[in-house]
mmCIF file of C-alpha atoms and ligand atoms in Angstrom:
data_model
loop_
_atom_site.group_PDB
_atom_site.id
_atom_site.type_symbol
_atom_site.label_atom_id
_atom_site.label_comp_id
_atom_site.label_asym_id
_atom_site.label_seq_id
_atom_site.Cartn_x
_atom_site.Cartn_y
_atom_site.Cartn_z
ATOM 1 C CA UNK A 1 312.830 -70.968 75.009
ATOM 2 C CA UNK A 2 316.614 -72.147 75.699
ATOM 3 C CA UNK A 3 318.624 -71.527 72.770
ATOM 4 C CA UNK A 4 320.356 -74.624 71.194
ATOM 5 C CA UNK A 5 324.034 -74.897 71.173
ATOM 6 C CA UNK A 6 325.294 -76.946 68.004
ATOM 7 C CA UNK A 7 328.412 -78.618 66.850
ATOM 8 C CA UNK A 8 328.366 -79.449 63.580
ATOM 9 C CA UNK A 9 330.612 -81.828 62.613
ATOM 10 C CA UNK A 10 331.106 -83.966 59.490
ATOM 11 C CA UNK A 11 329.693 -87.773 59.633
ATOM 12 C CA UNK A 12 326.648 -89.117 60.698
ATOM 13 C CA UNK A 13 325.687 -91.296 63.309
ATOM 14 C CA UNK A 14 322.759 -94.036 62.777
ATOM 15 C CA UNK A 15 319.283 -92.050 63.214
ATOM 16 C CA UNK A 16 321.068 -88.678 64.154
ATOM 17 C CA UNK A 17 322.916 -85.783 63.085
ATOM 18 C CA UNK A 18 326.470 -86.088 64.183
ATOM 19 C CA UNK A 19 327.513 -83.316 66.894
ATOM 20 C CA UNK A 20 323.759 -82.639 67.790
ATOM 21 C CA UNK A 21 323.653 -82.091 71.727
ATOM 22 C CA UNK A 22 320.331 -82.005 72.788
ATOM 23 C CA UNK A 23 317.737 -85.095 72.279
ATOM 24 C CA UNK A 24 315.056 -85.102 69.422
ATOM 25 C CA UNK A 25 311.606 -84.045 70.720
ATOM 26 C CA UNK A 26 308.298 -85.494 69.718
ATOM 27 C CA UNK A 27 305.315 -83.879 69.115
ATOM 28 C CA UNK A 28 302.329 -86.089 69.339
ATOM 29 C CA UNK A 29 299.202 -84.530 67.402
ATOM 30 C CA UNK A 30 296.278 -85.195 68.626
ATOM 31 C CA UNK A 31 294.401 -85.321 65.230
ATOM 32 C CA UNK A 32 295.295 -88.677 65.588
ATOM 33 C CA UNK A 33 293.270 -89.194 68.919
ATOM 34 C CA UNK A 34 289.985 -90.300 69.580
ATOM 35 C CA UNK A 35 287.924 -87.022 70.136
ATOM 36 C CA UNK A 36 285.433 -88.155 72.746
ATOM 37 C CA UNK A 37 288.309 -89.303 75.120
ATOM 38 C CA UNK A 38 290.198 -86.499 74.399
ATOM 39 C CA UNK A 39 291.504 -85.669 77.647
ATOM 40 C CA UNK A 40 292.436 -89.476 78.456
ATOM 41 C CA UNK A 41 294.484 -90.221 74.675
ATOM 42 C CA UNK A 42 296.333 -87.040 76.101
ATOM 43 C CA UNK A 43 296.627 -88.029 79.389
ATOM 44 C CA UNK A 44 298.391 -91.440 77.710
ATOM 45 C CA UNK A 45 301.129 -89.387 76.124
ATOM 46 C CA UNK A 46 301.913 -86.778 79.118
ATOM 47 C CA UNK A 47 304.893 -88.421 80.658
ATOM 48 C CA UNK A 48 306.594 -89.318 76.817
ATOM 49 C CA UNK A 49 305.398 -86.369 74.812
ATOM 50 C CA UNK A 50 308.412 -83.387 75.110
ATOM 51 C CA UNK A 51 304.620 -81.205 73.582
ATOM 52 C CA UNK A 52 301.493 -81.232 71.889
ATOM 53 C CA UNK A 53 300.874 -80.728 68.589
ATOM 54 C CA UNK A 54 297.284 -79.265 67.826
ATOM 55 C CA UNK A 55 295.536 -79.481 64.047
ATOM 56 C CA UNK A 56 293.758 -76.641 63.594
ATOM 57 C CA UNK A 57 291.896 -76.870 59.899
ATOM 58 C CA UNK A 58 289.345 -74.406 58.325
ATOM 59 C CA UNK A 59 287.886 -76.364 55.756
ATOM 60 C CA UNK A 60 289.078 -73.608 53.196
ATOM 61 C CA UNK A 61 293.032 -73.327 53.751
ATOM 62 C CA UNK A 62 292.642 -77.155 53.781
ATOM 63 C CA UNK A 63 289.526 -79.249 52.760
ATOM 64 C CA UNK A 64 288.892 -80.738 56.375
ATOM 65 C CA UNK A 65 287.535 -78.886 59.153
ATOM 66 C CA UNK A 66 288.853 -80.170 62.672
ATOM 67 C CA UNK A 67 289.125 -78.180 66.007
ATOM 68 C CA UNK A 68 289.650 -74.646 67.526
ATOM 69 C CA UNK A 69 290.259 -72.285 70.729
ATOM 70 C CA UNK A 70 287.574 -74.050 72.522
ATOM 71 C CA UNK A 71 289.060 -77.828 72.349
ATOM 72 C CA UNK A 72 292.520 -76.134 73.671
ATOM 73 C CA UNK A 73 290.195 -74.060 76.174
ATOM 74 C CA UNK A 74 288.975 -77.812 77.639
ATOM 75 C CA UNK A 75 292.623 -79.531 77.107
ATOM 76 C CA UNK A 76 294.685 -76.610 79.061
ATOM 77 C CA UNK A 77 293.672 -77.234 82.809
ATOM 78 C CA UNK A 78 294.073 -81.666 81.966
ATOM 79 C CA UNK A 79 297.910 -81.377 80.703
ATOM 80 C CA UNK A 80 301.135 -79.457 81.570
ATOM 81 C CA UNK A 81 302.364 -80.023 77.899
ATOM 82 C CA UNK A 82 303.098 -76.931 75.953
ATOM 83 C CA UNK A 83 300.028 -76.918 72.949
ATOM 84 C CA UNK A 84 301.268 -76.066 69.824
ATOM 85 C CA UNK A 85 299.315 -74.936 67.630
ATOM 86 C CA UNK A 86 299.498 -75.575 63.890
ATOM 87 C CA UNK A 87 296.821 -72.873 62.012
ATOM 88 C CA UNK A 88 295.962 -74.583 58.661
ATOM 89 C CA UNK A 89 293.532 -71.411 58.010
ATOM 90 C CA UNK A 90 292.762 -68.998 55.763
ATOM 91 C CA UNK A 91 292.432 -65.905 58.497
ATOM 92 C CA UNK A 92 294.264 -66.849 61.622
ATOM 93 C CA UNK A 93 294.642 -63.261 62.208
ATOM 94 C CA UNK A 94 291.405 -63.314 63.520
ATOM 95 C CA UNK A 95 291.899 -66.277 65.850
ATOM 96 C CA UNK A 96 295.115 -65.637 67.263
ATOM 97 C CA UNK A 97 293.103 -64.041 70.529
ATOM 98 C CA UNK A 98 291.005 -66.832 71.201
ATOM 99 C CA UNK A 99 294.010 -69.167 71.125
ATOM 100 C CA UNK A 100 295.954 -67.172 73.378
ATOM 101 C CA UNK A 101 292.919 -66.907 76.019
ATOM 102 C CA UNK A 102 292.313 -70.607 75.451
ATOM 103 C CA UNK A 103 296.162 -71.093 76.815
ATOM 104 C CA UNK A 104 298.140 -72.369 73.657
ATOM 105 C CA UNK A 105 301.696 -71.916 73.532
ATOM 106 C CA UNK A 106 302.409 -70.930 70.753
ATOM 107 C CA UNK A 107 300.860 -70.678 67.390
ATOM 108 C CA UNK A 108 302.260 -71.697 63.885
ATOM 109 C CA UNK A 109 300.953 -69.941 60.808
ATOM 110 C CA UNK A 110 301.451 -70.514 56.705
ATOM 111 C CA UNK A 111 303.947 -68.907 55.259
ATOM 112 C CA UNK A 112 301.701 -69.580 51.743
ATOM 113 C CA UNK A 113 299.249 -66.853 53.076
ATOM 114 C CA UNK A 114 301.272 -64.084 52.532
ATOM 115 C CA UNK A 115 303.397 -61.660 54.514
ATOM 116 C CA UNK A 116 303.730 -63.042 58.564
ATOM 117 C CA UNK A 117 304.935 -60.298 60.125
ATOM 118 C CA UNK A 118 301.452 -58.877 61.608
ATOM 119 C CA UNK A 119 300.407 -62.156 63.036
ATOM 120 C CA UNK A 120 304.304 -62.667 64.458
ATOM 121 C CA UNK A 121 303.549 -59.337 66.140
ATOM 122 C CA UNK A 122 299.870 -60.027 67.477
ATOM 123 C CA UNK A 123 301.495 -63.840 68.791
ATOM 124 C CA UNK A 124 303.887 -62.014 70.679
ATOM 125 C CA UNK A 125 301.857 -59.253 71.577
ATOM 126 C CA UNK A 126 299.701 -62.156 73.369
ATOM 127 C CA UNK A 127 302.591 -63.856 75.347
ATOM 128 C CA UNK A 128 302.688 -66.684 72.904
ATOM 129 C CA UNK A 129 305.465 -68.370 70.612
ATOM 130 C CA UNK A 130 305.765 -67.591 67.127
ATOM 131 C CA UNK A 131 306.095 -70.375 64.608
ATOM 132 C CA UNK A 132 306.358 -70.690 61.012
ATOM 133 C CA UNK A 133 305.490 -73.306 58.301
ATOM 134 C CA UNK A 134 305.490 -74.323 55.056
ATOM 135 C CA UNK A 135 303.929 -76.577 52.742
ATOM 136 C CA UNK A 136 305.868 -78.790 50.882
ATOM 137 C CA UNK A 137 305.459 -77.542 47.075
ATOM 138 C CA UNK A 138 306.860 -74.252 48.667
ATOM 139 C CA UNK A 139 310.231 -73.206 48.131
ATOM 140 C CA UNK A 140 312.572 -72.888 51.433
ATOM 141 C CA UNK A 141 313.582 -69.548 50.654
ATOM 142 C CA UNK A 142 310.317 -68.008 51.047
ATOM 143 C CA UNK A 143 310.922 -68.862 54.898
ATOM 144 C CA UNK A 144 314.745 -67.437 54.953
ATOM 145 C CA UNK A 145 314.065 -63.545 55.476
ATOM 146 C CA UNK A 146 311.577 -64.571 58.652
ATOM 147 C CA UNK A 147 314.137 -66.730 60.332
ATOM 148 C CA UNK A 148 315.068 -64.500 62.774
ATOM 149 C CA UNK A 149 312.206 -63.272 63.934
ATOM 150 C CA UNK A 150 310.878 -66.856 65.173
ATOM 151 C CA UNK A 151 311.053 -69.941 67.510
ATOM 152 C CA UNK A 152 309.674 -72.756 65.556
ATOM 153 C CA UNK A 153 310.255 -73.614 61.808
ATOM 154 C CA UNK A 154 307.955 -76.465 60.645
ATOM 155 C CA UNK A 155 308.340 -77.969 57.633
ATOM 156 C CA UNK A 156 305.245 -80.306 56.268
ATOM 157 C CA UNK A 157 306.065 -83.718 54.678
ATOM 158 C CA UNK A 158 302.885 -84.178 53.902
ATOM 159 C CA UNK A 159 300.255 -82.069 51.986
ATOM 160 C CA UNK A 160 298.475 -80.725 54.846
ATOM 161 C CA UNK A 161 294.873 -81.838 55.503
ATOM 162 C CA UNK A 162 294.950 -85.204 57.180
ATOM 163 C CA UNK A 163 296.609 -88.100 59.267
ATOM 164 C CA UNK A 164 297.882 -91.376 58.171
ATOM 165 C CA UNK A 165 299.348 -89.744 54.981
ATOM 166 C CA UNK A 166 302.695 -91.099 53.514
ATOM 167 C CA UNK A 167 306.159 -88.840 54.303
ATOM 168 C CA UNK A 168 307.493 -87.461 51.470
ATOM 169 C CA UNK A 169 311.596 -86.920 51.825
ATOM 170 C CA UNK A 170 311.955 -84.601 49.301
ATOM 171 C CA UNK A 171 311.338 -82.001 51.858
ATOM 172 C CA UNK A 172 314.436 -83.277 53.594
ATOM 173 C CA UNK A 173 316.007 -81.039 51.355
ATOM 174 C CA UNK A 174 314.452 -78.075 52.416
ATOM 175 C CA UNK A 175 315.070 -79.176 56.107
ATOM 176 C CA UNK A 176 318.676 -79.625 55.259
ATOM 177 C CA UNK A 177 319.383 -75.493 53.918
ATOM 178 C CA UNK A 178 317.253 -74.487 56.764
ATOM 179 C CA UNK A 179 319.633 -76.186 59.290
ATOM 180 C CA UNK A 180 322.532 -74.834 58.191
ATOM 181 C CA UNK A 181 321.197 -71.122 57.212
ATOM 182 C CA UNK A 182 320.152 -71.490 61.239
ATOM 183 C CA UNK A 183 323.278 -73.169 62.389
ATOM 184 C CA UNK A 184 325.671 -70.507 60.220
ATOM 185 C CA UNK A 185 323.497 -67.807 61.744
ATOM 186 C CA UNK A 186 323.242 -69.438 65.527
ATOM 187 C CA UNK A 187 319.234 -68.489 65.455
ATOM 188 C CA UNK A 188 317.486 -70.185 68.539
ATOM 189 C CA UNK A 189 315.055 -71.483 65.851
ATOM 190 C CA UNK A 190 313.671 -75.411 65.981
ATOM 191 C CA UNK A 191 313.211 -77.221 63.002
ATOM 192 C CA UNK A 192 309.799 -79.429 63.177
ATOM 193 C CA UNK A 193 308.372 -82.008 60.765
ATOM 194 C CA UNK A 194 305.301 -83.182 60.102
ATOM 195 C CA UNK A 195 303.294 -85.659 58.872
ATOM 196 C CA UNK A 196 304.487 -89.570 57.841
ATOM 197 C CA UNK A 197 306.747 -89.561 60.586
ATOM 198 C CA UNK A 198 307.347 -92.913 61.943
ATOM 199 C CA UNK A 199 309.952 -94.744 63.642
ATOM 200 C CA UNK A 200 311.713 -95.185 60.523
ATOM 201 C CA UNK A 201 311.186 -91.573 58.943
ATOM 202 C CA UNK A 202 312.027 -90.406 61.936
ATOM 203 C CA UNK A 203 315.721 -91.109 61.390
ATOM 204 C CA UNK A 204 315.782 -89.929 58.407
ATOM 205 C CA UNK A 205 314.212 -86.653 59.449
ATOM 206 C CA UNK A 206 316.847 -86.576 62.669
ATOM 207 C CA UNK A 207 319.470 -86.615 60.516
ATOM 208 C CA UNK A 208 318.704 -84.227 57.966
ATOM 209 C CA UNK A 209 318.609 -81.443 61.289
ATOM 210 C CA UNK A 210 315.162 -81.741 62.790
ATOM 211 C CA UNK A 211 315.016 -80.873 66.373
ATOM 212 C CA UNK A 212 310.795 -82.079 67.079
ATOM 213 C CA UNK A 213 309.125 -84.981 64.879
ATOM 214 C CA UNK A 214 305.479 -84.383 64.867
ATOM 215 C CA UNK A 215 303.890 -88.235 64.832
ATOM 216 C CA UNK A 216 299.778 -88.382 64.726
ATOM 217 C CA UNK A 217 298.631 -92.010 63.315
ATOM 218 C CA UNK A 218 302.005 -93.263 64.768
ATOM 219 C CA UNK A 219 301.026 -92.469 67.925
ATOM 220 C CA UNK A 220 297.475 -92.525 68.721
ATOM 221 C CA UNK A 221 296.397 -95.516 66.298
ATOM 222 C CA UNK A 222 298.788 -97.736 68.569
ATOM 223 C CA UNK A 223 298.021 -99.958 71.493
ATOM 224 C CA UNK A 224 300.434 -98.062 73.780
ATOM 225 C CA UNK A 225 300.741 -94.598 72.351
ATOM 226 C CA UNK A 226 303.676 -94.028 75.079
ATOM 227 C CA UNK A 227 305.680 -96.431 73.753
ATOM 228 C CA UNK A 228 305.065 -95.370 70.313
ATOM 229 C CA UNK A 229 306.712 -92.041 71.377
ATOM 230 C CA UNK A 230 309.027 -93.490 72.828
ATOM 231 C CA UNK A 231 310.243 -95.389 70.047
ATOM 232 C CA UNK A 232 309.983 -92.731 67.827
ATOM 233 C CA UNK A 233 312.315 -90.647 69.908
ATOM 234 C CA UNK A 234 314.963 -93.634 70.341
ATOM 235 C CA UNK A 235 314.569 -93.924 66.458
ATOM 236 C CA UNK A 236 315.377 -90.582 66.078
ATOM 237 C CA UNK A 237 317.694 -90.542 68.833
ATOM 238 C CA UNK A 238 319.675 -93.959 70.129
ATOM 239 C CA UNK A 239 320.817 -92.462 73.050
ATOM 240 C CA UNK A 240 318.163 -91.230 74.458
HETATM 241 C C1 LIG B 301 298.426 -82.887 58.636
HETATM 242 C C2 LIG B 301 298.699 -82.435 60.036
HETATM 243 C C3 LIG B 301 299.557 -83.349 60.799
HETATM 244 C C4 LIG B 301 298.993 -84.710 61.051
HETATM 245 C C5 LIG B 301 300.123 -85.689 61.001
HETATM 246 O O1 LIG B 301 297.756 -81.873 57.954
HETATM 247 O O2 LIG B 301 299.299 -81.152 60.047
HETATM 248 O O3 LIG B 301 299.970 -82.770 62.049
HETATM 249 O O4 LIG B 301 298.349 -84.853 62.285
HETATM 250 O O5 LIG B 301 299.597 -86.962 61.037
HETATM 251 P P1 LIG B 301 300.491 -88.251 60.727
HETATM 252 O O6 LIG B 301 301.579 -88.277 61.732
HETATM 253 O O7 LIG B 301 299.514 -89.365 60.875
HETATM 254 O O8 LIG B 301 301.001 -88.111 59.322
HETATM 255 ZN ZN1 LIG B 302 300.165 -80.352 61.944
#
């Protein structure tokens, strides 16, 4: 992955941090899709979509229970987006194979499960990106100490566990110290939300330093799901 070169400068600009140089990305996850047409919903986003955000739940870490390696197995050879993989599981440990032999990308893991480093090592042992998240009753700072040993930070605005739920900014907070521990450090780390985002969280989330907005219901529950992305991503960023 290209590392980011920021300015950071004081002021902001409508829907985006002031001195950012690269456009927002968006993430559409594909919880949101219809399931027997999966292939086509993603087919709908290929040309907007900058990736592809992929729910994986357990139905212990979280209560639902969604999709695994085999779903990214059948989605690899249909789109050229890089599938991102967001582990909402107790014991991804023991998945992290089948993901990488199903062709994911890279795959994000809970910070709430304990110590990362083993699966940060197995993810790149297996060619794929390492990513790290957390929930949001979880402090930033049990994050910090991994943040340079990473590509992808996400950080939930939502409870994990479901689409369609509403953003909470508090976490914008926690998204704020991350972006400047990163930016004071010059990591080649991305800040990623998820869940609520919309075209008008998605300013809000732009501006407090995310680099990728994760959109589900936003995207797939409307008419034109390109244009949805689209929107989000001139929300997020005018210019663009
Ligand atoms: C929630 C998932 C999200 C979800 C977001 O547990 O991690 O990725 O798909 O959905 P929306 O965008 O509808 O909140
Ligand atoms: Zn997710």
């Amino acid at each position: 992955m290209v590392p980011v070169v920021r300015v950071v400068r004081e002021g902001r600009v409508q829907g985006r941090r002031a001195g950012r140089v690269d456009p927002v990305k968006v993430a559409p996850s594909i919880l949101s899709a219809d399931f027997s047409r999966l292939g086509d919903d993603v087919a709908r986003v290929e040309g907007e979509a900058d990736l592809l955000h992929v729910d994986v739940m357990d139905g212990h870490f979280v209560p639902n229970l969604t999709i695994g390696p085999p779903v990214v197995a059948s989605l690899r050879p249909r789109t050229d987006l890089f599938l991102d993989c967001h582990l909402m599981v107790d014991n991804p440990g023991i998945l992290l194979d089948d993901f990488a032999k199903a062709g994911a990308d890279r795959c994000i893991v809970h910070v709430e499960l304990g110590d990362p480093r083993p699966l940060f090592e197995r993810m790149r042992d297996l060619g794929m990106g390492v990513g790290l998240v957390l929930n949001p009753p979880t402090p930033v700072d049990a994050v910090l100490p991994y943040l340079d040993e990473i590509e992808l930070l996400l950080v939930m605005s939502v409870n994990p566990g479901w689409g369609g739920q509403a953003f909470i900014p508090e976490v914008l907070d926690k998204v704020r110290l991350a972006r400047a521990e990163i930016d004071a450090r010059a990591l080649p780390v991305e800040i990623e939300i998820d869940g609520g985002i919309k075209v008008d969280t998605a300013a809000l989330a732009a501006e407090a330093g995310c680099d990728i907005l994760v959109a589900g219901s936003a995207v797939f529950h409307a008419d034109d799901p390109a244009a949805a992305t689209r929107a989000i991503r001139r929300a997020a960023w005018p210019d663009g």
